[in-house]
C-alpha positions in Angstrom: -16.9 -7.8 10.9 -13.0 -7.7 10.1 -12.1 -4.4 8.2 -8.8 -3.9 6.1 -7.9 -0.4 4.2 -6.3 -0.4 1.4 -4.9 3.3 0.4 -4.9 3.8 -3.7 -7.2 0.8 -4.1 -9.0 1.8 -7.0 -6.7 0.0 -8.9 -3.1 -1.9 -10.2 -2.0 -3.1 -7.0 -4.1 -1.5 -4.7 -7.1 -3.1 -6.4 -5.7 -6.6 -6.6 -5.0 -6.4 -2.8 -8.7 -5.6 -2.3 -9.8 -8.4 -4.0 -7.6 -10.6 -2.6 -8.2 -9.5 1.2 -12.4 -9.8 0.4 -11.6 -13.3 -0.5 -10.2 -13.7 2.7 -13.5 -12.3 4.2 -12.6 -8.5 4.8 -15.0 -5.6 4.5 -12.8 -3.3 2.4 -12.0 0.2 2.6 -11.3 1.6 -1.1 -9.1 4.9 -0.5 -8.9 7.1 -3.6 -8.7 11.0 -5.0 -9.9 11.3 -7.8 -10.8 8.4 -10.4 -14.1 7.7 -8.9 -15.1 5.3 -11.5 -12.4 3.1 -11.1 -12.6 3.0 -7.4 -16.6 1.8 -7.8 -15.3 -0.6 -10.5 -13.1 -2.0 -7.6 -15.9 -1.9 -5.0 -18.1 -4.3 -7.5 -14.4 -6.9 -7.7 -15.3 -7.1 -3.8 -18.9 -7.3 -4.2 -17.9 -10.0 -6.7 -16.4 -12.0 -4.2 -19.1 -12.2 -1.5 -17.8 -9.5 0.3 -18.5 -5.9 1.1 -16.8 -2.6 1.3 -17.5 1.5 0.7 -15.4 4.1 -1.0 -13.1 6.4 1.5 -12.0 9.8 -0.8 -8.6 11.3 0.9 -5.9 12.6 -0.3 -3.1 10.3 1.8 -0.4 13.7 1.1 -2.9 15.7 2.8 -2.8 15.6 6.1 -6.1 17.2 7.8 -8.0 15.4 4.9 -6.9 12.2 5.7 -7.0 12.4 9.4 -10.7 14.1 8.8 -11.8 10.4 7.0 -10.6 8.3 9.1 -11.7 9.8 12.0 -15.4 10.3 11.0 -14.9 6.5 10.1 -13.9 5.6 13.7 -16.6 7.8 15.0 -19.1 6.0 12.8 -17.8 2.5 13.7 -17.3 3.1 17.6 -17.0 -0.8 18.1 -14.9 -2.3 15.5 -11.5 -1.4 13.7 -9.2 -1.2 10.8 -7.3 -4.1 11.2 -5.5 -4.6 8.1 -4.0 -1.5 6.8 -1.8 -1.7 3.5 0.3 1.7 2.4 -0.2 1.3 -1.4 -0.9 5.2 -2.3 2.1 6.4 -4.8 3.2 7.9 -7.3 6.5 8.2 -10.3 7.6 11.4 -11.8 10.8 10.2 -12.4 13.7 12.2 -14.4 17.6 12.9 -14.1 18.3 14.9 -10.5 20.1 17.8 -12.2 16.2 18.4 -14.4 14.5 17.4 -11.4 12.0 20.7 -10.8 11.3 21.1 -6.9 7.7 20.0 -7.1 8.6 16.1 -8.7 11.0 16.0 -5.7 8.0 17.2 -3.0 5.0 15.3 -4.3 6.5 11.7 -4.6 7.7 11.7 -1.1 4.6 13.9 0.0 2.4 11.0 -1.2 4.5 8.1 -0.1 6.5 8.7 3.1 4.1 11.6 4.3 1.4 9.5 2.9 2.5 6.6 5.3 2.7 8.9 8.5 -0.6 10.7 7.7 -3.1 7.2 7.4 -1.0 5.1 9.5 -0.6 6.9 13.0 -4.4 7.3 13.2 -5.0 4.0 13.0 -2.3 2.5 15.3 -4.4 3.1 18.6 -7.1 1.3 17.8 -4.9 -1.5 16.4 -3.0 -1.7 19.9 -5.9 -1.5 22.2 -7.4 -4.8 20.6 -3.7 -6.0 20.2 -4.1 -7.3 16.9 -2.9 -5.6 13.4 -1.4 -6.1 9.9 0.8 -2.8 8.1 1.7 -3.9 5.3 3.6 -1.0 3.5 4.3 -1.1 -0.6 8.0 -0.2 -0.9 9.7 -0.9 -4.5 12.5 -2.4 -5.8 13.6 1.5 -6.3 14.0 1.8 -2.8 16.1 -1.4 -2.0 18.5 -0.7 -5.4 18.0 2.2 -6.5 17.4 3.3 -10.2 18.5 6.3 -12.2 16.1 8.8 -12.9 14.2 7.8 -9.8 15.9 9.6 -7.1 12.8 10.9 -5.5 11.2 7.9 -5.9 13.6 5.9 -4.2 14.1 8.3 -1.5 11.0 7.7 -1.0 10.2 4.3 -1.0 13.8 3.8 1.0 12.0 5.9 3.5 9.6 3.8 3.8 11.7 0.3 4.2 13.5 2.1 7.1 10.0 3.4 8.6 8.9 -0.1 8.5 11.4 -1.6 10.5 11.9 0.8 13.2 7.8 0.4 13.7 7.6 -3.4 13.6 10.0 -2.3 16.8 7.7 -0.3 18.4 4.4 -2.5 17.8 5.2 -6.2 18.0 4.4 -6.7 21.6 1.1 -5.4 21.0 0.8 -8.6 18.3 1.0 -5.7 15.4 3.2 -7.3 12.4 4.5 -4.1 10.2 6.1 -5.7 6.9 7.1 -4.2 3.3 6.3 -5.7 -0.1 9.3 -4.5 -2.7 7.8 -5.4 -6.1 9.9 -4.9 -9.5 8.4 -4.4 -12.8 4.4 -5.1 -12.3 2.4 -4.8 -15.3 0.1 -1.8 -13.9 -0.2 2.0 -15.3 2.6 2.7 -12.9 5.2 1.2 -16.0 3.7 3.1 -18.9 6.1 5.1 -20.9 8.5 2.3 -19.8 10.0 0.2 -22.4 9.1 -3.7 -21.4 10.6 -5.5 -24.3 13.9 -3.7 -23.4 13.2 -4.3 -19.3 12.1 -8.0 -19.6 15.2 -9.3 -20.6 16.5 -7.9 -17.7 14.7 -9.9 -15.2 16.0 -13.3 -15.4 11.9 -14.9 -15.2 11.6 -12.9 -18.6 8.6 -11.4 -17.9 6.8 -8.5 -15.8 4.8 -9.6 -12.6 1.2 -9.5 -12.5 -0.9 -7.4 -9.5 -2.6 -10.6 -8.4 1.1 -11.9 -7.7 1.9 -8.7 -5.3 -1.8 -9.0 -4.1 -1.1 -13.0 -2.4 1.6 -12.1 -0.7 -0.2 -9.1 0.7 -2.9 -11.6 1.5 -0.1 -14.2 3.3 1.2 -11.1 5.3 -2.1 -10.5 6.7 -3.5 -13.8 7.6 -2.3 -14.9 11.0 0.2 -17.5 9.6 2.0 -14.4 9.3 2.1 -13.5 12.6 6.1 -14.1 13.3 7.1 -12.0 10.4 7.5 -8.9 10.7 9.9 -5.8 10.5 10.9 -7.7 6.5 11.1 -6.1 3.2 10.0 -8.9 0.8 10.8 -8.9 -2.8 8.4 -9.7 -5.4 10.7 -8.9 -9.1 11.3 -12.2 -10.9 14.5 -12.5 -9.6 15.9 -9.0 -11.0 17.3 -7.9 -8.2 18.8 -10.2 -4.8 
């Protein structure tokens, strides 16, 4: 059985992506904190697609938590491994630097870089002792241009493009790709409060991206077509931004 985590699955992007890798025949790992409902919501999308999964409840920003999930996973699954690991956990509190309190600053890159560190390094090991493994990291267009009012933000998805390519470094020989996705606008609860009419004529394809569109190339970066790219930042935003 091929397993595949997806960190902040229970729904947007995270939930596309785990439909999207059960339709490629994974048995699906739904991280989540707190929004149980919507994570067994997701779990019945698998289900829905022939394919199985369970709920795994961690806090990604928390270290011991996370480590303490994954590892009772591994102990309970002695013979197989998480071979598909996408970094989707995030979060905005976006607002001009100079009002920026402390905490905004902390828990954005707490959830995202830390976030990264905390889920992925467990889960490396196993992924080079059967030298084969997919990383696929969710970055943002915030992190590539940056965006005012975002400063945390795109510290800390800029973090994460510069994690993702020293690792694809460190991992390729052992047939492990590690690859970014960038998206822009994405019509998910991460862009409420934002004004779309005003944003969409920004983007010059008019219109904001849909989860399902982030969620195939997720799938492509995974499958083992993929298997020469890695180390790339790839940018999903209706041409907004090249």
């Amino acid at each position: 059985m091929k397993y595949a985590l997806v960190t902040g699955g229970s729904r947007g992007i995270g939930r596309a992506a785990c439909v999207r890798l059960a339709q490629m025949g994974y048995h699906i790992l739904v991280n989540y904190v707190n929004k149980t409902d919507a994570a067994e919501e997701t779990l019945e999308l698998v289900r829905q697609e022939g394919q199985d999964g369970e709920l795994l409840k961690f806090d990604v920003s928390n270290l011991e938590q996370t480590r303490g999930a994954i590892e009772a996973w591994q102990q309970a699954h002695p013979d197989e491994y998480i071979e598909v690991l996408v970094n989707n956990a995030g979060i905005r509190r976006d607002n001009l630097m100079a009002l920026m309190p402390a905490e905004d600053w902390t828990t954005v890159l707490q959830i995202t870089l830390n976030g990264f560190y905390n889920v992925t390094q467990p889960i490396l090991p196993a992924m080079q002792l059967h030298k084969f493994g997919r990383i696929i990291n969710m970055a943002s267009l915030s992190g590539l241009k940056g965006l005012p009012g975002q400063t945390n933000y795109s510290a800390a998805k800029g973090g994460i493009i510069g994690a993702t390519k020293a690792l694809a470094q460190e991992v390729a020989r052992r047939n492990i790709t590690v690859n970014a996705i960038a998206p822009g606008f994405i019509k998910t609860d991460m862009v409420d409060g934002l004004d779309e009419a005003a944003l969409k004529k920004t983007i010059p394809a008019n219109r904001f991206g849909k989860p399902e569109e982030v969620a195939s190339l997720v799938g492509y970066l995974a499958s083992p077509e993929a298997g020469y790219i890695t180390g790339n930042v790839i940018s999903i935003n209706g041409g907004l931004y090249t």
